[in-house]
Short mmCIF file of C-alpha atoms in Angstrom, two decimals:
data_model
loop_
_atom_site.label_atom_id
_atom_site.label_comp_id
_atom_site.label_asym_id
_atom_site.label_seq_id
_atom_site.Cartn_x
_atom_site.Cartn_y
_atom_site.Cartn_z
CA MET U 1 -0.01 0.43 -0.14
CA ILE U 2 2.69 2.24 0.94
CA LEU U 3 4.83 1.08 -2.51
CA SER U 4 1.35 1.70 -4.09
CA ARG U 5 1.24 5.50 -2.56
CA ALA U 6 4.86 6.10 -3.36
CA GLU U 7 5.62 4.70 -7.18
CA PRO U 8 2.10 4.50 -8.80
CA ARG U 9 3.76 3.92 -11.79
CA LEU U 10 6.06 0.99 -10.64
CA VAL U 11 3.15 -0.40 -9.18
CA GLU U 12 0.96 -0.24 -12.60
CA SER U 13 4.35 -1.70 -14.07
CA LEU U 14 4.40 -4.52 -11.93
CA ARG U 15 0.59 -5.34 -12.40
CA GLY U 16 0.75 -5.54 -16.29
CA ALA U 17 4.26 -7.59 -16.04
CA VAL U 18 2.01 -9.98 -13.99
CA SER U 19 -0.99 -9.84 -16.32
CA ASP U 20 1.64 -10.53 -19.12
CA SER U 21 3.10 -13.32 -17.62
CA THR U 22 -0.03 -15.24 -16.27
CA ALA U 23 -2.45 -14.47 -19.47
CA PRO U 24 -0.49 -17.41 -21.24
CA ILE U 25 -1.35 -20.07 -18.22
CA LEU U 26 -5.14 -18.56 -17.90
CA GLU U 27 -5.30 -19.23 -21.84
CA PHE U 28 -3.95 -22.77 -21.59
CA PHE U 29 -7.03 -23.66 -18.98
CA SER U 30 -9.81 -21.80 -20.49
CA HIS U 31 -9.34 -23.61 -23.97
CA PRO U 32 -10.32 -27.11 -22.57
CA THR U 33 -13.30 -25.50 -20.92
CA ALA U 34 -14.42 -24.04 -24.07
CA SER U 35 -13.32 -27.01 -26.23
CA PHE U 36 -15.47 -29.07 -23.95
CA ALA U 37 -18.26 -26.75 -24.52
CA THR U 38 -18.23 -26.76 -27.89
CA LEU U 39 -18.12 -30.86 -27.78
CA ILE U 40 -21.23 -31.21 -26.23
CA GLU U 41 -22.60 -28.99 -28.86
CA ASP U 42 -21.61 -30.64 -31.64
CA PHE U 43 -22.42 -34.41 -29.59
CA ASP U 44 -25.85 -32.90 -29.45
CA ALA U 45 -26.07 -31.88 -32.85
CA VAL U 46 -24.86 -35.29 -34.14
CA MET U 47 -27.43 -37.04 -32.13
CA ASP U 48 -30.37 -34.86 -33.38
CA VAL U 49 -29.26 -35.94 -36.66
CA HIS U 50 -28.88 -39.51 -36.10
CA GLU U 51 -32.23 -38.85 -34.68
CA ILE U 52 -33.83 -37.50 -37.51
CA ASN U 53 -32.03 -40.18 -39.93
CA THR U 54 -33.89 -43.01 -38.30
CA GLN U 55 -37.09 -41.84 -38.22
CA LEU U 56 -36.27 -40.87 -41.84
CA GLU U 57 -35.23 -44.56 -42.70
CA LYS U 58 -38.24 -45.89 -40.54
CA ARG U 59 -40.90 -43.79 -42.81
CA ASN U 60 -38.89 -44.52 -45.96
CA ALA U 61 -38.83 -48.37 -44.91
CA VAL U 62 -42.99 -48.15 -44.36
CA LEU U 63 -42.97 -46.25 -47.95
CA LEU U 64 -41.42 -48.85 -49.55
CA LYS U 65 -43.27 -51.52 -48.08
CA TRP U 66 -46.43 -49.98 -49.61
CA GLN U 67 -44.80 -49.67 -52.77
CA ALA U 68 -43.88 -53.31 -53.21
CA THR U 69 -47.66 -53.98 -51.64
CA ALA U 70 -48.94 -51.66 -54.29
CA GLU U 71 -46.92 -52.81 -57.22
CA ARG U 72 -47.81 -56.97 -56.89
CA MET U 73 -51.56 -55.74 -56.25
CA VAL U 74 -51.31 -54.47 -59.62
CA HIS U 75 -49.56 -56.89 -61.18
CA GLU U 76 -51.65 -59.72 -59.43
CA ASN U 77 -54.98 -57.42 -60.94
CA GLU U 78 -53.54 -58.04 -64.35
CA GLU U 79 -52.82 -61.09 -64.15
CA LEU U 80 -56.51 -61.80 -62.67
CA ARG U 81 -57.88 -60.16 -65.40
CA ARG U 82 -55.14 -62.14 -68.05
CA LEU U 83 -56.65 -65.01 -66.40
CA LEU U 84 -59.98 -64.63 -66.27
CA LYS U 85 -60.45 -62.22 -69.59
CA VAL U 86 -61.83 -59.48 -68.20
CA VAL U 87 -63.10 -56.91 -70.51
CA PRO U 88 -61.74 -53.45 -69.21
CA ASP U 89 -64.26 -50.78 -68.67
CA PRO U 90 -65.16 -48.67 -71.34
CA LYS U 91 -63.79 -45.03 -71.30
CA ALA U 92 -66.56 -42.40 -71.09
CA GLN U 93 -65.89 -39.63 -73.25
CA PHE U 94 -68.09 -36.17 -72.85
CA ILE U 95 -69.81 -33.36 -74.65
CA THR U 96 -70.65 -30.34 -72.80
CA ALA U 97 -73.61 -27.87 -73.04
CA ARG U 98 -75.75 -25.43 -72.24
CA VAL U 99 -79.36 -25.35 -70.47
CA ILE U 100 -81.42 -23.45 -72.99
CA SER U 101 -84.70 -24.38 -72.11
CA ASP U 102 -87.01 -25.91 -69.14
CA SER U 103 -90.21 -27.39 -70.49
CA GLY U 104 -91.00 -29.31 -67.19
CA GLY U 105 -95.06 -29.54 -66.46
CA PRO U 106 -97.21 -31.12 -63.99
CA PHE U 107 -96.28 -34.65 -66.11
CA VAL U 108 -92.93 -34.09 -67.56
CA ARG U 109 -89.50 -33.16 -66.21
CA THR U 110 -87.19 -32.76 -69.20
CA VAL U 111 -84.71 -30.11 -70.28
CA LEU U 112 -83.25 -28.73 -73.96
CA ILE U 113 -79.77 -28.30 -74.58
CA ASN U 114 -77.75 -26.54 -77.28
CA ALA U 115 -76.09 -30.16 -78.57
CA GLY U 116 -77.35 -32.65 -80.83
CA GLU U 117 -76.31 -35.17 -83.34
CA SER U 118 -73.65 -33.18 -84.80
CA ASP U 119 -72.03 -32.97 -81.97
CA LYS U 120 -72.20 -36.71 -81.21
CA VAL U 121 -75.28 -36.61 -78.85
CA ARG U 122 -77.95 -39.71 -78.99
CA LYS U 123 -80.74 -40.74 -77.52
CA GLY U 124 -79.99 -42.92 -74.26
CA GLN U 125 -76.61 -41.14 -73.06
CA ALA U 126 -76.37 -40.14 -69.42
CA VAL U 127 -76.03 -36.47 -68.65
CA ILE U 128 -74.41 -35.35 -65.16
CA ALA U 129 -73.64 -31.70 -63.57
CA SER U 130 -70.89 -30.88 -61.45
CA GLU U 131 -73.00 -32.43 -58.34
CA GLY U 132 -73.90 -35.45 -60.02
CA LEU U 133 -75.98 -37.55 -62.43
CA ILE U 134 -79.10 -35.74 -63.89
CA GLY U 135 -80.82 -38.04 -66.43
CA ARG U 136 -80.68 -39.30 -69.79
CA ILE U 137 -81.42 -37.69 -73.63
CA VAL U 138 -84.87 -39.16 -75.09
CA SER U 139 -84.45 -37.57 -78.32
CA ALA U 140 -81.98 -35.65 -80.18
CA GLY U 141 -81.76 -33.35 -83.27
CA GLN U 142 -79.13 -31.95 -85.08
CA HIS U 143 -78.19 -29.02 -82.98
CA SER U 144 -80.25 -29.64 -79.66
CA ALA U 145 -81.13 -32.63 -77.71
CA ARG U 146 -83.81 -33.38 -74.56
CA ILE U 147 -82.60 -34.65 -71.26
CA LEU U 148 -85.34 -36.55 -69.12
CA LEU U 149 -84.55 -35.62 -65.52
CA LEU U 150 -84.16 -38.24 -62.67
CA THR U 151 -87.52 -37.04 -61.16
CA ASP U 152 -89.75 -37.80 -64.29
CA LEU U 153 -92.65 -40.47 -64.11
CA ASN U 154 -90.86 -42.04 -66.73
CA SER U 155 -87.26 -42.12 -65.55
CA ARG U 156 -85.39 -45.57 -64.05
CA VAL U 157 -81.96 -45.63 -63.21
CA PRO U 158 -79.91 -49.02 -61.99
CA VAL U 159 -78.57 -47.78 -58.74
CA VAL U 160 -76.56 -49.12 -55.78
CA VAL U 161 -76.57 -47.97 -52.16
CA GLU U 162 -72.61 -47.28 -52.14
CA SER U 163 -71.82 -48.73 -48.27
CA SER U 164 -73.81 -51.91 -48.69
CA ARG U 165 -73.70 -52.68 -52.11
CA GLU U 166 -77.83 -53.09 -52.29
CA ARG U 167 -79.10 -52.98 -55.50
CA ALA U 168 -82.69 -50.93 -56.55
CA ILE U 169 -84.37 -49.20 -59.46
CA LEU U 170 -84.38 -45.31 -58.59
CA THR U 171 -87.66 -44.19 -60.11
CA GLY U 172 -89.21 -40.84 -60.13
CA ASP U 173 -92.16 -39.57 -59.69
CA ASN U 174 -92.94 -35.83 -60.56
CA THR U 175 -91.15 -35.15 -57.18
CA GLY U 176 -87.91 -33.69 -55.65
CA ARG U 177 -87.55 -36.74 -54.41
CA PRO U 178 -87.30 -39.91 -56.57
CA ARG U 179 -87.40 -43.53 -54.59
CA LEU U 180 -85.77 -46.82 -54.70
CA GLU U 181 -87.85 -49.63 -55.94
CA PHE U 182 -86.95 -53.37 -56.08
CA LEU U 183 -84.71 -53.58 -53.08
CA ALA U 184 -84.20 -56.59 -51.22
CA VAL U 185 -86.75 -57.88 -48.44
CA ASN U 186 -83.87 -57.40 -46.04
CA ALA U 187 -81.84 -54.63 -47.60
CA ARG U 188 -79.30 -52.28 -45.58
CA VAL U 189 -80.24 -48.63 -46.51
CA GLY U 190 -80.11 -45.78 -44.07
CA ILE U 191 -80.73 -42.30 -44.20
CA GLY U 192 -77.80 -40.26 -45.07
CA ASP U 193 -76.70 -43.26 -47.21
CA ARG U 194 -74.59 -42.62 -50.69
CA ILE U 195 -76.88 -43.44 -53.98
CA VAL U 196 -74.53 -44.04 -57.21
CA THR U 197 -75.55 -45.67 -60.44
CA SER U 198 -74.62 -49.68 -60.84
CA GLY U 199 -73.61 -49.65 -64.09
CA GLN U 200 -76.12 -52.60 -64.72
CA GLY U 201 -77.63 -52.49 -68.48
CA GLY U 202 -74.82 -50.55 -69.68
CA LEU U 203 -76.29 -47.50 -70.41
CA PHE U 204 -74.87 -45.77 -67.29
CA PRO U 205 -71.39 -45.80 -66.49
CA PRO U 206 -71.01 -47.00 -62.92
CA GLY U 207 -70.36 -45.01 -59.58
CA LEU U 208 -71.82 -41.96 -61.16
CA ASP U 209 -73.29 -39.97 -57.94
CA VAL U 210 -77.02 -39.83 -57.78
CA GLY U 211 -78.17 -38.75 -54.30
CA VAL U 212 -78.45 -39.43 -50.31
CA VAL U 213 -81.40 -41.58 -49.08
CA SER U 214 -83.77 -39.06 -47.32
CA VAL U 215 -86.50 -40.84 -46.16
CA VAL U 216 -86.65 -44.82 -44.76
CA ASP U 217 -89.87 -46.36 -43.37
CA GLU U 218 -92.17 -49.13 -43.84
CA GLU U 219 -93.66 -47.98 -47.23
CA ARG U 220 -91.02 -46.29 -49.21
CA VAL U 221 -87.29 -45.00 -49.44
CA LEU U 222 -86.80 -41.80 -50.94
CA VAL U 223 -83.45 -40.03 -52.38
CA ARG U 224 -82.58 -36.76 -52.47
CA PRO U 225 -80.74 -35.81 -55.81
CA TYR U 226 -77.31 -34.16 -55.45
CA VAL U 227 -78.08 -31.85 -58.20
CA ASN U 228 -79.55 -28.40 -57.84
CA TRP U 229 -82.30 -28.59 -60.56
CA ASP U 230 -82.96 -24.57 -60.24
CA ARG U 231 -79.32 -23.79 -61.39
CA LEU U 232 -79.03 -26.33 -64.04
CA GLU U 233 -76.70 -24.16 -66.92
CA LEU U 234 -73.71 -26.21 -67.85
CA VAL U 235 -74.17 -30.10 -68.14
CA SER U 236 -72.12 -33.13 -69.74
CA VAL U 237 -73.27 -35.46 -72.24
CA LEU U 238 -71.40 -38.86 -71.53
CA ASP U 239 -70.73 -41.17 -74.63
CA TYR U 240 -70.23 -44.53 -72.52
CA THR U 241 -70.74 -47.38 -74.84
CA LEU U 242 -69.88 -51.40 -73.68
CA PRO U 243 -67.60 -52.84 -76.18
CA GLY U 244 -69.35 -55.12 -78.45
CA SER U 245 -72.87 -53.38 -78.21
CA LEU U 246 -74.89 -53.15 -81.34
CA PRO U 247 -75.39 -49.50 -82.71
CA GLU U 248 -79.05 -47.94 -82.29
CA THR U 249 -80.75 -47.71 -85.75
CA LYS U 250 -81.93 -44.97 -87.32
CA ARG U 251 -85.15 -44.59 -88.77
CA ALA U 252 -86.05 -41.66 -91.53
CA GLY U 253 -87.86 -38.72 -90.11
CA ARG U 254 -87.55 -39.12 -86.55
CA ILE U 255 -84.69 -36.65 -85.82
CA GLY U 256 -85.66 -34.11 -83.48
CA VAL U 257 -88.78 -36.17 -82.31
CA LEU U 258 -89.70 -36.82 -78.72
CA GLN U 259 -89.48 -40.52 -78.38
#
């Protein structure tokens, strides 16, 4: 203390010398600590990457397994088709048309579209909207055609209950809720069940959306169609022909006549 007061410059010089001499020693001892902390961080990072890689490898193994299963099923399906000589489903082409007239009356539910025989539209073809099946073509002129709607009294469409695969005929009765007929006695049908076309008869492609069951009682099963009849504007006429089916014979003078 006395020396500090007497010779401050000398004291500062001594402190500097001591610091200079001890700095290398302190630096030497500090390096292992810093290196150890860095090593811990690097180890944690490596462990994280390893865990991620392990998870990715597991997921990749699962995906490869499903891929192999899918490829095997496709191969088996092709083999079965060859063995059974299964005829592949025909691909449905379509013509888009606009609804230009609604001639629905108390006994007839039809609409007119601006596509006809010149556009390859012909009698019997199924017609759909974005929501589902509308009906079928009942007559065609050169540039227009008439669609019989699902709700018409004369409409009959082979359908199936999607969940139970129960087959039936959707029959129009000039109301907004066509009914299911010819169901099996113990058919499993419930409110909310989806109804789709069955494809029986080859007139309609299978699997077209029709509607949902809205009423089930002892006397009837009613279906609410998906289509909003008040908003029909654009429709698609499906060109769906089963392989080997005979073309319809055209008689002179019947073009454009309602049949």
